[in-house]
Short mmCIF file of C-alpha atoms in Angstrom, two decimals:
data_model
loop_
_atom_site.label_atom_id
_atom_site.label_comp_id
_atom_site.label_asym_id
_atom_site.label_seq_id
_atom_site.Cartn_x
_atom_site.Cartn_y
_atom_site.Cartn_z
CA UNK A 1 8.45 14.65 5.57
CA UNK A 2 7.54 14.48 1.94
CA UNK A 3 4.43 12.53 2.35
CA UNK A 4 1.76 13.36 -0.41
CA UNK A 5 -1.10 12.99 2.05
CA UNK A 6 -0.03 15.03 5.01
CA UNK A 7 3.22 16.80 4.29
CA UNK A 8 5.00 15.04 7.41
CA UNK A 9 2.32 15.79 9.83
CA UNK A 10 3.42 12.68 11.90
CA UNK A 11 7.04 12.65 11.03
CA UNK A 12 7.98 13.02 14.74
CA UNK A 13 7.79 9.40 16.06
CA UNK A 14 5.80 10.39 19.10
CA UNK A 15 3.08 11.91 16.91
CA UNK A 16 3.06 8.82 14.67
CA UNK A 17 2.65 6.43 17.62
CA UNK A 18 -0.43 8.56 18.85
CA UNK A 19 -1.86 8.76 15.30
CA UNK A 20 -1.54 5.01 15.17
CA UNK A 21 -3.39 4.70 18.56
CA UNK A 22 -6.11 6.83 17.15
CA UNK A 23 -6.45 4.77 13.88
CA UNK A 24 -6.80 1.59 15.96
CA UNK A 25 -9.46 3.28 18.01
CA UNK A 26 -11.28 4.43 14.95
CA UNK A 27 -11.34 0.82 13.60
CA UNK A 28 -8.15 0.01 11.61
CA UNK A 29 -7.51 -3.68 11.31
CA UNK A 30 -4.11 -3.09 10.09
CA UNK A 31 -1.54 -0.18 10.57
CA UNK A 32 0.68 0.34 7.36
CA UNK A 33 3.90 2.21 8.41
CA UNK A 34 6.27 3.57 5.84
CA UNK A 35 9.32 5.73 6.13
CA UNK A 36 9.93 6.56 2.51
CA UNK A 37 7.47 8.52 0.37
CA UNK A 38 6.56 6.74 -2.82
CA UNK A 39 4.54 9.65 -4.36
CA UNK A 40 5.46 10.58 -8.07
CA UNK A 41 8.91 12.12 -8.17
CA UNK A 42 9.89 11.15 -4.68
CA UNK A 43 13.47 11.39 -3.62
CA UNK A 44 14.81 7.84 -2.35
CA UNK A 45 15.70 7.49 1.25
CA UNK A 46 18.53 5.15 2.43
CA UNK A 47 17.43 2.11 4.22
CA UNK A 48 19.18 3.18 7.48
CA UNK A 49 17.13 6.31 7.48
CA UNK A 50 13.94 4.32 7.04
CA UNK A 51 14.94 1.99 9.82
CA UNK A 52 15.54 5.03 11.98
CA UNK A 53 12.01 6.51 11.19
CA UNK A 54 9.82 3.28 11.45
CA UNK A 55 11.29 0.85 13.79
CA UNK A 56 10.52 2.73 16.97
CA UNK A 57 7.07 3.42 16.00
CA UNK A 58 6.51 -0.32 14.95
CA UNK A 59 7.89 -1.45 18.27
CA UNK A 60 5.47 0.74 20.38
CA UNK A 61 2.32 -0.04 18.27
CA UNK A 62 3.26 -3.59 18.18
CA UNK A 63 3.13 -3.75 21.96
CA UNK A 64 -0.65 -2.92 21.93
CA UNK A 65 -1.24 -5.88 19.73
CA UNK A 66 -1.74 -3.99 16.50
CA UNK A 67 -1.14 -5.94 13.20
CA UNK A 68 1.54 -4.03 11.54
CA UNK A 69 2.43 -3.68 7.81
CA UNK A 70 5.62 -2.24 6.90
CA UNK A 71 5.57 -0.12 3.54
CA UNK A 72 9.07 -0.56 2.05
CA UNK A 73 11.16 -1.70 -0.77
CA UNK A 74 14.30 -2.73 1.12
CA UNK A 75 15.22 -6.01 2.52
CA UNK A 76 17.04 -4.52 5.55
CA UNK A 77 14.07 -2.39 6.56
CA UNK A 78 11.85 -5.54 6.30
CA UNK A 79 14.17 -7.60 8.65
CA UNK A 80 14.31 -4.80 11.30
CA UNK A 81 10.51 -4.16 10.92
CA UNK A 82 9.78 -7.91 11.29
CA UNK A 83 12.11 -8.18 14.46
CA UNK A 84 10.19 -5.04 15.86
CA UNK A 85 6.69 -6.76 15.48
CA UNK A 86 5.58 -6.13 11.92
CA UNK A 87 3.79 -9.19 10.32
CA UNK A 88 3.09 -7.90 6.72
CA UNK A 89 5.57 -6.69 4.08
CA UNK A 90 3.99 -4.26 1.81
CA UNK A 91 6.40 -3.82 -1.27
CA UNK A 92 5.73 -1.48 -4.18
CA UNK A 93 8.41 -3.20 -6.02
CA UNK A 94 6.65 -6.73 -5.41
CA UNK A 95 9.72 -8.26 -3.85
CA UNK A 96 12.03 -7.63 -6.81
CA UNK A 97 14.60 -5.79 -4.67
CA UNK A 98 17.97 -7.31 -3.61
CA UNK A 99 17.34 -10.07 -1.09
CA UNK A 100 13.58 -8.90 -0.56
CA UNK A 101 12.25 -12.19 -1.89
CA UNK A 102 14.52 -14.33 0.42
CA UNK A 103 13.61 -12.27 3.43
CA UNK A 104 9.87 -12.71 2.88
CA UNK A 105 10.26 -16.53 2.07
CA UNK A 106 12.41 -17.06 5.17
CA UNK A 107 9.74 -15.37 7.38
CA UNK A 108 6.21 -16.21 8.31
CA UNK A 109 5.08 -12.69 7.22
CA UNK A 110 2.32 -12.12 4.67
CA UNK A 111 3.02 -9.92 1.63
CA UNK A 112 1.54 -7.34 -0.56
CA UNK A 113 2.75 -7.31 -4.25
CA UNK A 114 1.99 -3.95 -6.04
CA UNK A 115 2.23 -3.22 -9.71
CA UNK A 116 4.47 -0.36 -10.50
CA UNK A 117 6.71 0.43 -13.75
CA UNK A 118 10.11 1.70 -12.78
CA UNK A 119 10.46 3.72 -9.49
CA UNK A 120 8.57 6.24 -7.72
CA UNK A 121 10.85 8.88 -9.38
CA UNK A 122 10.39 7.53 -12.88
CA UNK A 123 7.05 5.84 -12.95
CA UNK A 124 5.00 8.66 -14.36
CA UNK A 125 7.36 8.92 -17.43
CA UNK A 126 5.69 5.81 -18.99
CA UNK A 127 1.90 5.65 -18.50
CA UNK A 128 0.99 4.30 -21.83
CA UNK A 129 -0.51 0.69 -22.01
CA UNK A 130 -1.73 -1.50 -24.78
CA UNK A 131 -4.34 -2.93 -22.29
CA UNK A 132 -3.92 -1.67 -18.85
CA UNK A 133 -5.99 -4.23 -17.02
CA UNK A 134 -4.49 -7.24 -18.72
CA UNK A 135 -0.95 -5.86 -18.35
CA UNK A 136 -1.26 -5.25 -14.53
CA UNK A 137 -3.02 -8.53 -14.08
CA UNK A 138 -0.20 -10.29 -16.03
CA UNK A 139 2.53 -8.61 -14.01
CA UNK A 140 0.82 -9.70 -10.65
CA UNK A 141 0.40 -13.14 -11.83
CA UNK A 142 3.99 -13.38 -12.63
CA UNK A 143 5.05 -12.10 -9.24
CA UNK A 144 2.68 -14.40 -7.64
CA UNK A 145 4.29 -17.28 -9.42
CA UNK A 146 7.82 -16.09 -8.32
CA UNK A 147 6.65 -15.96 -4.72
CA UNK A 148 5.24 -19.49 -5.06
CA UNK A 149 8.39 -20.71 -6.31
CA UNK A 150 10.33 -19.19 -3.51
CA UNK A 151 8.23 -21.02 -0.89
CA UNK A 152 5.81 -18.27 -0.13
CA UNK A 153 2.26 -19.97 0.22
CA UNK A 154 -0.57 -18.35 -1.75
CA UNK A 155 -2.51 -17.74 1.55
CA UNK A 156 0.44 -15.36 2.46
CA UNK A 157 0.08 -13.17 -0.59
CA UNK A 158 -2.08 -10.28 -1.41
CA UNK A 159 -2.16 -8.06 -4.58
CA UNK A 160 -2.39 -4.33 -5.17
CA UNK A 161 -2.79 -2.79 -8.75
CA UNK A 162 -0.91 0.18 -7.75
CA UNK A 163 -3.30 3.19 -8.20
CA UNK A 164 -1.56 6.32 -9.12
CA UNK A 165 1.86 4.35 -9.63
CA UNK A 166 2.55 5.16 -13.41
CA UNK A 167 -1.38 5.63 -14.01
CA UNK A 168 -3.25 8.63 -14.84
CA UNK A 169 -6.55 9.45 -13.16
CA UNK A 170 -8.71 7.74 -15.98
CA UNK A 171 -6.47 4.79 -15.79
CA UNK A 172 -7.16 4.52 -12.12
CA UNK A 173 -10.84 4.49 -12.81
CA UNK A 174 -10.58 1.71 -15.30
CA UNK A 175 -8.83 -0.49 -12.88
CA UNK A 176 -11.40 0.21 -10.09
CA UNK A 177 -14.06 -0.68 -12.71
CA UNK A 178 -12.28 -3.89 -13.71
CA UNK A 179 -11.08 -5.17 -10.16
CA UNK A 180 -12.92 -8.41 -10.74
CA UNK A 181 -10.25 -9.47 -13.18
CA UNK A 182 -7.91 -9.57 -10.40
CA UNK A 183 -9.85 -11.78 -8.21
CA UNK A 184 -8.98 -14.70 -10.44
CA UNK A 185 -5.53 -14.91 -8.96
CA UNK A 186 -7.18 -16.23 -5.90
CA UNK A 187 -5.45 -13.64 -3.68
CA UNK A 188 -6.96 -10.84 -1.60
CA UNK A 189 -6.82 -7.52 -3.48
CA UNK A 190 -5.75 -4.38 -1.85
CA UNK A 191 -6.56 -0.99 -3.13
CA UNK A 192 -4.84 2.28 -1.98
CA UNK A 193 -7.22 4.89 -3.41
CA UNK A 194 -7.45 7.18 -0.46
CA UNK A 195 -6.82 11.05 -1.34
CA UNK A 196 -5.65 10.16 -4.97
CA UNK A 197 -9.01 11.55 -6.40
CA UNK A 198 -10.10 15.28 -6.22
CA UNK A 199 -6.82 16.65 -6.98
CA UNK A 200 -8.40 20.22 -7.29
CA UNK A 201 -8.38 20.20 -3.60
CA UNK A 202 -5.85 19.84 -0.89
CA UNK A 203 -5.23 16.11 -0.05
CA UNK A 204 -6.79 16.37 3.38
CA UNK A 205 -9.99 17.66 1.93
CA UNK A 206 -10.64 14.89 -0.45
CA UNK A 207 -12.68 12.59 1.72
CA UNK A 208 -15.89 12.54 -0.47
CA UNK A 209 -14.07 11.47 -3.60
CA UNK A 210 -12.03 8.89 -1.42
CA UNK A 211 -15.14 7.35 -0.09
CA UNK A 212 -16.76 7.06 -3.30
CA UNK A 213 -13.99 5.32 -5.25
CA UNK A 214 -13.25 2.98 -2.13
CA UNK A 215 -16.96 2.02 -1.96
CA UNK A 216 -17.02 1.21 -5.62
CA UNK A 217 -13.72 -0.80 -5.39
CA UNK A 218 -15.32 -2.85 -2.64
CA UNK A 219 -18.38 -3.57 -4.74
CA UNK A 220 -16.13 -4.46 -7.69
CA UNK A 221 -14.03 -6.97 -5.65
CA UNK A 222 -11.55 -5.31 -3.43
CA UNK A 223 -10.67 -7.13 0.04
CA UNK A 224 -8.58 -4.72 1.66
CA UNK A 225 -8.75 -0.84 1.63
CA UNK A 226 -5.68 1.20 2.69
CA UNK A 227 -7.17 4.58 3.83
CA UNK A 228 -6.34 7.70 5.81
CA UNK A 229 -9.80 8.32 7.21
CA UNK A 230 -10.50 5.07 9.01
CA UNK A 231 -13.70 6.00 11.00
CA UNK A 232 -15.51 7.62 7.89
CA UNK A 233 -14.51 4.77 5.61
CA UNK A 234 -15.76 2.06 8.19
CA UNK A 235 -19.17 4.08 8.49
CA UNK A 236 -19.60 4.08 4.71
CA UNK A 237 -18.62 0.37 4.18
CA UNK A 238 -21.07 -0.62 6.92
CA UNK A 239 -23.86 1.31 5.12
CA UNK A 240 -23.33 -0.72 1.94
CA UNK A 241 -22.86 -4.18 3.73
CA UNK A 242 -26.07 -4.00 5.93
#
């Protein structure tokens, strides 16, 4: 209900399932489902509540053959989501939570490791970096190393610089302009830029800004783009790839 992008428009499970079907029809390759908002200042949600929110939706969409990513920081939610049909663990804490690394290692799931300082409720309290790009890259390199040591193969790992997670707007742009630095880790790079630019407008009216920075990120080395406006983004990306 406290989603930054739609204010809980799809909080009712039936509406979430129908929206998932629409995103698939629009051309989404992966559906990323989360039951806890991680916007700046968000109030944490219990794992049990996350499970209640997301597992029925994952179950129904997985029946359609959709590739499901679960966006969660909690190992118990990961386990229930994998049982329901998810095959990707998207963790803003980069598997640092209690048992999260073990759950990932003991599954065959792919993982997405994101850079964030602190937690969603505190991350905007510390946005000063000596060298932003280097610090983000070094953090992700360390988390990749930890995953490899735990038995998670490199081909199961993707990385996310964490746009908006402890970064101001100009810092987000700096990361977009230097995404090629992250390619050296030999993992797919995921970016979540959708609706994070154009903050003078309501979130759902930020499509032009979202398309612009998403296209720029792909040109600069992004492999996966996490978006809200699937059909429009596919059209825009097709225009630069033809």
